[in-house]
């Protein structure tokens, strides 16, 4: 997919997709010729019907909803949590600075639609805008830009730790390993059959990454429906996951679209299309219960309405208490889930 198509998806543009898109394209073509398109209905085999999977088994829930609130954004893209209860959000063409405890917050206008967000070791905000990363202070002051890793890059996730900086490029299906100044030092995730790396498959603009304290990198390979763990030199040391609608698998075309790590080392992963947030063990991906099932989210979280699976999504972050903070992109909403008592 071309970068401009990804960008339209990120900002909520209506791209044509699937059987419904083809039907609309054909109808428009006939209309231009002065012909009336024939009435037709797509068969059941073309419908993205997830109704049988939208009911959650209560025995699988390991968390409960602690709070939920609307956000001052039309379409939210990503969130990050500060060390003292700060809440940072990006969406529309804005950075939003607030607190997990609530309040009005502050909006900062960006140069374009944001595509990712993270906090670097200096406490600065790293925000992807227009194919490159910018730096902002925690109070919203723009501090400058890092060099773009590629001319056509679409940066959809970023992670920073120590002197290491990783940037995930959905257009070129690669993770750039960079120094703190943004200079590219290496590339991860590209197909290398000799090293057992199958390559990243990125059908939509989601390629989340997370750094471990020891420098290893977790990467979602969404088109392959799995999570992968890499060493800094690009060695793939671990991978697990499979496609499927059941709760133990990853559904749809491309999931998970977001994940983070709990203090105990388990992963929390979110799916789009069928919005589920699940707990998974790190070493083998064993399903360990749900943070939230589809019923927890309002209808806008179902990204595939209208045959377009590239717009709505969930993002998430875990705090030091083991709480899970979930951002719903549209309508923009923040949910806080706390662990159920043991």
mmCIF file of C-alpha atoms in Angstrom:
data_model
loop_
_atom_site.group_PDB
_atom_site.id
_atom_site.type_symbol
_atom_site.label_atom_id
_atom_site.label_comp_id
_atom_site.label_asym_id
_atom_site.label_seq_id
_atom_site.Cartn_x
_atom_site.Cartn_y
_atom_site.Cartn_z
ATOM 1 C CA UNK A 1 0.000 0.000 0.000
ATOM 2 C CA UNK A 2 1.279 3.476 -0.851
ATOM 3 C CA UNK A 3 2.153 5.890 1.900
ATOM 4 C CA UNK A 4 -0.600 8.315 0.935
ATOM 5 C CA UNK A 5 -3.153 5.519 1.441
ATOM 6 C CA UNK A 6 -1.780 4.833 4.897
ATOM 7 C CA UNK A 7 -2.016 8.514 5.768
ATOM 8 C CA UNK A 8 -5.629 8.699 4.660
ATOM 9 C CA UNK A 9 -6.356 5.744 6.910
ATOM 10 C CA UNK A 10 -4.565 7.323 9.862
ATOM 11 C CA UNK A 11 -6.557 10.580 9.628
ATOM 12 C CA UNK A 12 -9.849 8.785 9.103
ATOM 13 C CA UNK A 13 -10.179 9.072 5.339
ATOM 14 C CA UNK A 14 -12.617 6.758 3.637
ATOM 15 C CA UNK A 15 -10.575 4.391 1.489
ATOM 16 C CA UNK A 16 -12.269 1.803 -0.653
ATOM 17 C CA UNK A 17 -11.749 -1.740 0.572
ATOM 18 C CA UNK A 18 -13.185 -5.216 0.176
ATOM 19 C CA UNK A 19 -16.308 -6.235 -1.722
ATOM 20 C CA UNK A 20 -18.263 -3.201 -0.540
ATOM 21 C CA UNK A 21 -15.565 -0.856 -1.914
ATOM 22 C CA UNK A 22 -15.537 -2.621 -5.280
ATOM 23 C CA UNK A 23 -19.307 -2.347 -5.533
ATOM 24 C CA UNK A 24 -19.180 1.391 -4.763
ATOM 25 C CA UNK A 25 -16.441 1.933 -7.361
ATOM 26 C CA UNK A 26 -18.484 0.109 -10.019
ATOM 27 C CA UNK A 27 -21.622 2.086 -9.188
ATOM 28 C CA UNK A 28 -19.763 5.400 -9.478
ATOM 29 C CA UNK A 29 -18.333 4.392 -12.851
ATOM 30 C CA UNK A 30 -21.761 3.486 -14.222
ATOM 31 C CA UNK A 31 -23.240 6.709 -12.893
ATOM 32 C CA UNK A 32 -20.654 8.772 -14.795
ATOM 33 C CA UNK A 33 -21.779 7.003 -17.981
ATOM 34 C CA UNK A 34 -25.406 7.907 -17.305
ATOM 35 C CA UNK A 35 -26.371 4.325 -16.499
ATOM 36 C CA UNK A 36 -28.239 3.168 -13.439
ATOM 37 C CA UNK A 37 -26.277 0.563 -11.538
ATOM 38 C CA UNK A 38 -28.231 -2.616 -10.857
ATOM 39 C CA UNK A 39 -29.437 -3.194 -7.341
ATOM 40 C CA UNK A 40 -27.531 -5.981 -5.681
ATOM 41 C CA UNK A 41 -26.744 -7.377 -2.273
ATOM 42 C CA UNK A 42 -23.437 -8.912 -1.310
ATOM 43 C CA UNK A 43 -23.740 -12.491 -0.152
ATOM 44 C CA UNK A 44 -23.266 -13.502 3.457
ATOM 45 C CA UNK A 45 -19.778 -14.741 2.676
ATOM 46 C CA UNK A 46 -18.672 -11.107 2.115
ATOM 47 C CA UNK A 47 -19.980 -9.782 5.415
ATOM 48 C CA UNK A 48 -17.631 -9.224 8.340
ATOM 49 C CA UNK A 49 -19.945 -10.725 10.965
ATOM 50 C CA UNK A 50 -18.418 -10.971 14.433
ATOM 51 C CA UNK A 51 -21.683 -11.158 16.384
ATOM 52 C CA UNK A 52 -21.076 -14.666 17.734
ATOM 53 C CA UNK A 53 -17.761 -13.523 19.225
ATOM 54 C CA UNK A 54 -18.978 -10.359 20.946
ATOM 55 C CA UNK A 55 -20.127 -12.029 24.179
ATOM 56 C CA UNK A 56 -17.461 -12.460 26.823
ATOM 57 C CA UNK A 57 -17.292 -15.407 29.205
ATOM 58 C CA UNK A 58 -17.197 -13.680 32.637
ATOM 59 C CA UNK A 59 -14.911 -16.412 33.980
ATOM 60 C CA UNK A 60 -12.192 -15.183 31.580
ATOM 61 C CA UNK A 61 -12.136 -11.625 32.927
ATOM 62 C CA UNK A 62 -9.158 -10.710 35.111
ATOM 63 C CA UNK A 63 -9.845 -6.958 35.253
ATOM 64 C CA UNK A 64 -12.764 -4.642 35.902
ATOM 65 C CA UNK A 65 -13.573 -1.162 34.638
ATOM 66 C CA UNK A 66 -12.477 1.490 37.134
ATOM 67 C CA UNK A 67 -13.318 4.611 35.124
ATOM 68 C CA UNK A 68 -14.174 5.873 31.664
ATOM 69 C CA UNK A 69 -14.306 9.347 30.212
ATOM 70 C CA UNK A 70 -14.716 11.187 26.929
ATOM 71 C CA UNK A 71 -11.719 12.987 25.478
ATOM 72 C CA UNK A 72 -11.442 16.364 23.716
ATOM 73 C CA UNK A 73 -10.404 14.800 20.398
ATOM 74 C CA UNK A 74 -12.364 13.688 17.369
ATOM 75 C CA UNK A 75 -10.068 10.803 16.444
ATOM 76 C CA UNK A 76 -7.377 9.782 18.921
ATOM 77 C CA UNK A 77 -4.260 7.957 17.749
ATOM 78 C CA UNK A 78 -1.967 7.094 20.687
ATOM 79 C CA UNK A 79 -1.350 7.597 24.398
ATOM 80 C CA UNK A 80 1.604 7.618 26.774
ATOM 81 C CA UNK A 81 1.786 7.720 30.577
ATOM 82 C CA UNK A 82 4.202 9.893 32.528
ATOM 83 C CA UNK A 83 5.958 8.806 35.737
ATOM 84 C CA UNK A 84 3.844 11.007 38.027
ATOM 85 C CA UNK A 85 0.349 10.444 36.668
ATOM 86 C CA UNK A 86 0.705 12.520 33.523
ATOM 87 C CA UNK A 87 -1.421 11.560 30.529
ATOM 88 C CA UNK A 88 -0.283 12.400 27.008
ATOM 89 C CA UNK A 89 -2.490 11.879 23.953
ATOM 90 C CA UNK A 90 -2.179 12.607 20.251
ATOM 91 C CA UNK A 91 -4.974 12.767 17.708
ATOM 92 C CA UNK A 92 -6.537 14.988 15.044
ATOM 93 C CA UNK A 93 -3.716 17.544 14.661
ATOM 94 C CA UNK A 94 -3.026 17.930 18.360
ATOM 95 C CA UNK A 95 -0.972 16.886 21.355
ATOM 96 C CA UNK A 96 -3.058 16.806 24.521
ATOM 97 C CA UNK A 97 -1.418 17.187 27.945
ATOM 98 C CA UNK A 98 -3.395 16.108 30.997
ATOM 99 C CA UNK A 99 -3.562 13.955 34.079
ATOM 100 C CA UNK A 100 -4.794 10.418 34.635
ATOM 101 C CA UNK A 101 -6.848 11.775 37.518
ATOM 102 C CA UNK A 102 -8.901 13.958 35.142
ATOM 103 C CA UNK A 103 -9.230 17.655 34.417
ATOM 104 C CA UNK A 104 -9.376 19.747 31.270
ATOM 105 C CA UNK A 105 -5.776 19.473 30.105
ATOM 106 C CA UNK A 106 -3.983 21.505 27.442
ATOM 107 C CA UNK A 107 -4.028 21.220 23.650
ATOM 108 C CA UNK A 108 -0.972 21.890 21.506
ATOM 109 C CA UNK A 109 -1.364 22.204 17.727
ATOM 110 C CA UNK A 110 0.897 20.006 15.589
ATOM 111 C CA UNK A 111 2.100 20.459 12.007
ATOM 112 C CA UNK A 112 -0.013 17.553 10.778
ATOM 113 C CA UNK A 113 -1.865 14.407 11.853
ATOM 114 C CA UNK A 114 0.165 12.516 14.482
ATOM 115 C CA UNK A 115 0.940 8.844 13.933
ATOM 116 C CA UNK A 116 2.746 7.743 17.113
ATOM 117 C CA UNK A 117 3.811 8.848 20.575
ATOM 118 C CA UNK A 118 6.389 7.829 23.194
ATOM 119 C CA UNK A 119 8.459 9.329 26.013
ATOM 120 C CA UNK A 120 12.256 9.287 25.779
ATOM 121 C CA UNK A 121 14.654 8.907 28.744
ATOM 122 C CA UNK A 122 14.961 12.692 29.039
ATOM 123 C CA UNK A 123 11.210 12.966 29.620
ATOM 124 C CA UNK A 124 10.590 14.484 26.196
ATOM 125 C CA UNK A 125 7.665 13.489 23.999
ATOM 126 C CA UNK A 126 8.494 11.860 20.676
ATOM 127 C CA UNK A 127 5.670 12.323 18.151
ATOM 128 C CA UNK A 128 5.525 11.065 14.589
ATOM 129 C CA UNK A 129 4.232 13.689 12.146
ATOM 130 C CA UNK A 130 4.583 13.550 8.380
ATOM 131 C CA UNK A 131 7.069 10.689 8.265
ATOM 132 C CA UNK A 132 9.512 12.017 10.855
ATOM 133 C CA UNK A 133 9.815 12.287 14.626
ATOM 134 C CA UNK A 134 9.541 15.547 16.493
ATOM 135 C CA UNK A 135 10.541 16.314 20.076
ATOM 136 C CA UNK A 136 8.309 18.188 22.503
ATOM 137 C CA UNK A 137 8.815 19.050 26.152
ATOM 138 C CA UNK A 138 6.408 17.701 28.758
ATOM 139 C CA UNK A 139 4.843 21.172 28.826
ATOM 140 C CA UNK A 140 4.199 21.189 25.066
ATOM 141 C CA UNK A 141 7.160 23.204 23.733
ATOM 142 C CA UNK A 142 8.426 22.030 20.346
ATOM 143 C CA UNK A 143 12.151 21.248 20.623
ATOM 144 C CA UNK A 144 12.998 20.181 17.073
ATOM 145 C CA UNK A 145 12.926 17.353 14.556
ATOM 146 C CA UNK A 146 14.927 14.175 14.076
ATOM 147 C CA UNK A 147 15.996 13.180 10.552
ATOM 148 C CA UNK A 148 13.486 11.085 8.620
ATOM 149 C CA UNK A 149 14.741 7.473 8.383
ATOM 150 C CA UNK A 150 13.415 7.139 4.810
ATOM 151 C CA UNK A 151 11.928 9.505 2.256
ATOM 152 C CA UNK A 152 8.579 7.707 2.195
ATOM 153 C CA UNK A 153 8.441 6.582 5.830
ATOM 154 C CA UNK A 154 5.209 6.351 7.789
ATOM 155 C CA UNK A 155 6.247 6.098 11.437
ATOM 156 C CA UNK A 156 3.484 4.379 13.396
ATOM 157 C CA UNK A 157 5.315 3.397 16.602
ATOM 158 C CA UNK A 158 8.392 4.533 18.496
ATOM 159 C CA UNK A 159 10.298 3.287 21.548
ATOM 160 C CA UNK A 160 13.275 4.852 23.334
ATOM 161 C CA UNK A 161 15.548 3.697 26.140
ATOM 162 C CA UNK A 162 19.015 4.862 27.095
ATOM 163 C CA UNK A 163 20.780 5.802 23.874
ATOM 164 C CA UNK A 164 18.605 3.474 21.787
ATOM 165 C CA UNK A 165 15.718 4.658 19.630
ATOM 166 C CA UNK A 166 13.518 2.395 17.507
ATOM 167 C CA UNK A 167 11.113 3.642 14.837
ATOM 168 C CA UNK A 168 8.487 1.428 13.162
ATOM 169 C CA UNK A 169 7.823 2.249 9.503
ATOM 170 C CA UNK A 170 4.549 0.814 8.168
ATOM 171 C CA UNK A 171 5.257 1.820 4.570
ATOM 172 C CA UNK A 172 8.566 -0.001 4.277
ATOM 173 C CA UNK A 173 7.656 -2.751 6.778
ATOM 174 C CA UNK A 174 10.792 -2.342 8.849
ATOM 175 C CA UNK A 175 11.962 -1.276 12.311
ATOM 176 C CA UNK A 176 14.853 1.199 12.322
ATOM 177 C CA UNK A 177 17.386 0.952 15.145
ATOM 178 C CA UNK A 178 18.744 4.445 15.689
ATOM 179 C CA UNK A 179 20.878 6.408 18.099
ATOM 180 C CA UNK A 180 19.293 9.065 20.275
ATOM 181 C CA UNK A 181 19.816 11.663 17.529
ATOM 182 C CA UNK A 182 17.800 9.591 15.043
ATOM 183 C CA UNK A 183 20.684 8.314 12.904
ATOM 184 C CA UNK A 184 19.855 4.852 11.537
ATOM 185 C CA UNK A 185 22.235 2.154 12.801
ATOM 186 C CA UNK A 186 20.392 -0.981 11.721
ATOM 187 C CA UNK A 187 17.137 -2.506 10.483
ATOM 188 C CA UNK A 188 14.981 -5.204 12.094
ATOM 189 C CA UNK A 189 12.120 -7.334 10.818
ATOM 190 C CA UNK A 190 13.005 -7.516 7.140
ATOM 191 C CA UNK A 191 12.683 -10.876 5.415
ATOM 192 C CA UNK A 192 15.822 -12.986 5.874
ATOM 193 C CA UNK A 193 15.220 -16.676 5.241
ATOM 194 C CA UNK A 194 18.778 -17.580 6.220
ATOM 195 C CA UNK A 195 18.211 -16.113 9.686
ATOM 196 C CA UNK A 196 14.649 -17.433 10.010
ATOM 197 C CA UNK A 197 13.008 -14.012 9.776
ATOM 198 C CA UNK A 198 9.829 -14.253 7.650
ATOM 199 C CA UNK A 199 9.392 -10.497 7.316
ATOM 200 C CA UNK A 200 6.789 -8.075 8.600
ATOM 201 C CA UNK A 201 3.326 -8.049 7.012
ATOM 202 C CA UNK A 202 1.597 -4.695 7.566
ATOM 203 C CA UNK A 203 -1.790 -4.425 5.795
ATOM 204 C CA UNK A 204 -2.885 -1.375 7.826
ATOM 205 C CA UNK A 205 -1.011 1.443 9.595
ATOM 206 C CA UNK A 206 -0.278 -0.422 12.830
ATOM 207 C CA UNK A 207 3.136 -1.817 13.737
ATOM 208 C CA UNK A 208 3.506 -1.462 17.522
ATOM 209 C CA UNK A 209 6.820 -1.992 19.290
ATOM 210 C CA UNK A 210 7.960 -2.088 22.940
ATOM 211 C CA UNK A 211 11.452 -2.154 24.468
ATOM 212 C CA UNK A 212 12.472 -4.402 27.345
ATOM 213 C CA UNK A 213 14.846 -3.090 30.042
ATOM 214 C CA UNK A 214 17.616 -5.372 28.713
ATOM 215 C CA UNK A 215 17.402 -3.820 25.240
ATOM 216 C CA UNK A 216 15.451 -6.541 23.439
ATOM 217 C CA UNK A 217 12.494 -5.428 21.357
ATOM 218 C CA UNK A 218 8.962 -6.803 21.138
ATOM 219 C CA UNK A 219 7.279 -6.248 17.756
ATOM 220 C CA UNK A 220 3.763 -7.006 16.571
ATOM 221 C CA UNK A 221 3.754 -8.656 13.143
ATOM 222 C CA UNK A 222 0.066 -7.928 12.540
ATOM 223 C CA UNK A 223 -0.399 -9.518 9.125
ATOM 224 C CA UNK A 224 1.072 -12.750 10.485
ATOM 225 C CA UNK A 225 -1.065 -12.499 13.651
ATOM 226 C CA UNK A 226 1.831 -12.888 16.011
ATOM 227 C CA UNK A 227 4.251 -11.150 18.364
ATOM 228 C CA UNK A 228 8.002 -11.374 17.848
ATOM 229 C CA UNK A 229 10.981 -10.615 20.093
ATOM 230 C CA UNK A 230 14.258 -9.381 18.611
ATOM 231 C CA UNK A 231 17.752 -8.798 19.868
ATOM 232 C CA UNK A 232 19.241 -5.384 19.017
ATOM 233 C CA UNK A 233 21.280 -6.915 16.180
ATOM 234 C CA UNK A 234 18.072 -8.081 14.473
ATOM 235 C CA UNK A 235 18.183 -11.709 15.592
ATOM 236 C CA UNK A 236 14.659 -13.097 15.941
ATOM 237 C CA UNK A 237 14.710 -15.075 19.179
ATOM 238 C CA UNK A 238 11.034 -15.737 19.810
ATOM 239 C CA UNK A 239 7.685 -15.614 17.997
ATOM 240 C CA UNK A 240 4.200 -16.850 18.776
ATOM 241 C CA UNK A 241 0.572 -16.246 17.794
ATOM 242 C CA UNK A 242 -1.936 -17.514 15.254
ATOM 243 C CA UNK A 243 -4.964 -16.233 13.311
ATOM 244 C CA UNK A 244 -8.476 -17.090 14.447
ATOM 245 C CA UNK A 245 -11.672 -15.662 15.871
ATOM 246 C CA UNK A 246 -11.464 -17.529 19.186
ATOM 247 C CA UNK A 247 -10.215 -15.494 22.121
ATOM 248 C CA UNK A 248 -6.898 -17.341 22.293
ATOM 249 C CA UNK A 249 -6.007 -16.225 18.730
ATOM 250 C CA UNK A 250 -5.724 -12.906 16.881
ATOM 251 C CA UNK A 251 -8.686 -12.079 14.657
ATOM 252 C CA UNK A 252 -9.188 -10.189 11.400
ATOM 253 C CA UNK A 253 -6.660 -9.167 8.781
ATOM 254 C CA UNK A 254 -3.985 -7.814 11.066
ATOM 255 C CA UNK A 255 -3.679 -7.980 14.825
ATOM 256 C CA UNK A 256 -2.615 -7.104 17.461
ATOM 257 C CA UNK A 257 -2.606 -3.354 16.825
ATOM 258 C CA UNK A 258 -1.361 -2.395 20.292
ATOM 259 C CA UNK A 259 0.346 -4.051 23.231
ATOM 260 C CA UNK A 260 2.316 -3.283 26.381
ATOM 261 C CA UNK A 261 3.992 -5.161 29.209
ATOM 262 C CA UNK A 262 2.755 -5.499 32.778
ATOM 263 C CA UNK A 263 5.171 -5.222 35.715
ATOM 264 C CA UNK A 264 5.002 -9.029 36.113
ATOM 265 C CA UNK A 265 6.232 -9.555 32.526
ATOM 266 C CA UNK A 266 2.954 -10.602 30.890
ATOM 267 C CA UNK A 267 1.844 -8.897 27.695
ATOM 268 C CA UNK A 268 -1.449 -7.070 27.239
ATOM 269 C CA UNK A 269 -2.532 -7.051 23.583
ATOM 270 C CA UNK A 270 -5.416 -5.258 21.858
ATOM 271 C CA UNK A 271 -7.237 -6.197 18.653
ATOM 272 C CA UNK A 272 -9.201 -4.041 16.240
ATOM 273 C CA UNK A 273 -12.213 -5.169 14.250
ATOM 274 C CA UNK A 274 -13.327 -7.192 17.254
ATOM 275 C CA UNK A 275 -12.118 -5.044 20.156
ATOM 276 C CA UNK A 276 -10.637 -7.383 22.740
ATOM 277 C CA UNK A 277 -7.804 -6.801 25.194
ATOM 278 C CA UNK A 278 -6.154 -9.970 26.419
ATOM 279 C CA UNK A 279 -3.407 -11.159 28.771
ATOM 280 C CA UNK A 280 -0.666 -13.372 27.319
ATOM 281 C CA UNK A 281 2.399 -15.004 28.816
ATOM 282 C CA UNK A 282 5.657 -13.722 27.361
ATOM 283 C CA UNK A 283 7.516 -16.936 26.591
ATOM 284 C CA UNK A 284 4.827 -18.877 24.728
ATOM 285 C CA UNK A 285 1.841 -16.552 24.267
ATOM 286 C CA UNK A 286 -0.475 -18.650 26.420
ATOM 287 C CA UNK A 287 -3.838 -16.948 26.895
ATOM 288 C CA UNK A 288 -4.182 -15.892 30.536
ATOM 289 C CA UNK A 289 -7.544 -14.137 30.529
ATOM 290 C CA UNK A 290 -9.111 -10.879 29.390
ATOM 291 C CA UNK A 291 -8.715 -7.304 30.472
ATOM 292 C CA UNK A 292 -11.846 -6.386 28.516
ATOM 293 C CA UNK A 293 -14.180 -7.945 25.988
ATOM 294 C CA UNK A 294 -16.034 -6.234 23.146
ATOM 295 C CA UNK A 295 -18.944 -5.213 25.389
ATOM 296 C CA UNK A 296 -16.670 -2.835 27.293
ATOM 297 C CA UNK A 297 -16.346 -0.457 24.343
ATOM 298 C CA UNK A 298 -18.854 1.688 22.502
ATOM 299 C CA UNK A 299 -19.757 0.862 18.909
ATOM 300 C CA UNK A 300 -17.080 3.063 17.350
ATOM 301 C CA UNK A 301 -14.381 0.663 18.522
ATOM 302 C CA UNK A 302 -15.517 -1.813 15.869
ATOM 303 C CA UNK A 303 -13.073 -0.712 13.198
ATOM 304 C CA UNK A 304 -14.494 -2.730 10.324
ATOM 305 C CA UNK A 305 -17.850 -1.012 10.008
ATOM 306 C CA UNK A 306 -18.388 -0.145 6.369
ATOM 307 C CA UNK A 307 -15.800 -2.661 5.156
ATOM 308 C CA UNK A 308 -12.886 -0.460 6.272
ATOM 309 C CA UNK A 309 -10.639 -2.093 8.881
ATOM 310 C CA UNK A 310 -8.007 0.616 8.847
ATOM 311 C CA UNK A 311 -9.473 3.456 10.884
ATOM 312 C CA UNK A 312 -10.845 2.685 14.357
ATOM 313 C CA UNK A 313 -8.560 0.993 16.854
ATOM 314 C CA UNK A 314 -7.453 0.736 20.469
ATOM 315 C CA UNK A 315 -4.147 1.823 21.975
ATOM 316 C CA UNK A 316 -3.060 0.953 25.505
ATOM 317 C CA UNK A 317 -0.455 1.440 28.219
ATOM 318 C CA UNK A 318 0.171 -0.288 31.550
ATOM 319 C CA UNK A 319 1.173 1.564 34.710
ATOM 320 C CA UNK A 320 3.322 0.465 37.631
ATOM 321 C CA UNK A 321 0.324 -0.815 39.597
ATOM 322 C CA UNK A 322 -0.677 -3.194 36.843
ATOM 323 C CA UNK A 323 -3.620 -1.068 35.720
ATOM 324 C CA UNK A 324 -4.339 -0.991 31.986
ATOM 325 C CA UNK A 325 -5.244 2.316 30.351
ATOM 326 C CA UNK A 326 -7.016 1.895 27.019
ATOM 327 C CA UNK A 327 -7.512 4.601 24.417
ATOM 328 C CA UNK A 328 -10.410 4.187 21.996
ATOM 329 C CA UNK A 329 -9.728 6.082 18.793
ATOM 330 C CA UNK A 330 -13.269 7.041 17.808
ATOM 331 C CA UNK A 331 -15.267 8.260 19.484
ATOM 332 C CA UNK A 332 -12.224 9.269 21.517
ATOM 333 C CA UNK A 333 -12.477 7.789 24.997
ATOM 334 C CA UNK A 334 -10.152 6.701 27.804
ATOM 335 C CA UNK A 335 -10.811 3.606 29.921
ATOM 336 C CA UNK A 336 -9.018 2.555 33.095
ATOM 337 C CA UNK A 337 -9.102 -1.128 34.065
ATOM 338 C CA UNK A 338 -7.889 -2.412 37.433
ATOM 339 C CA UNK A 339 -7.014 -6.021 38.329
ATOM 340 C CA UNK A 340 -9.738 -8.013 40.011
ATOM 341 C CA UNK A 341 -8.992 -8.921 43.635
ATOM 342 C CA UNK A 342 -7.104 -12.193 43.922
#
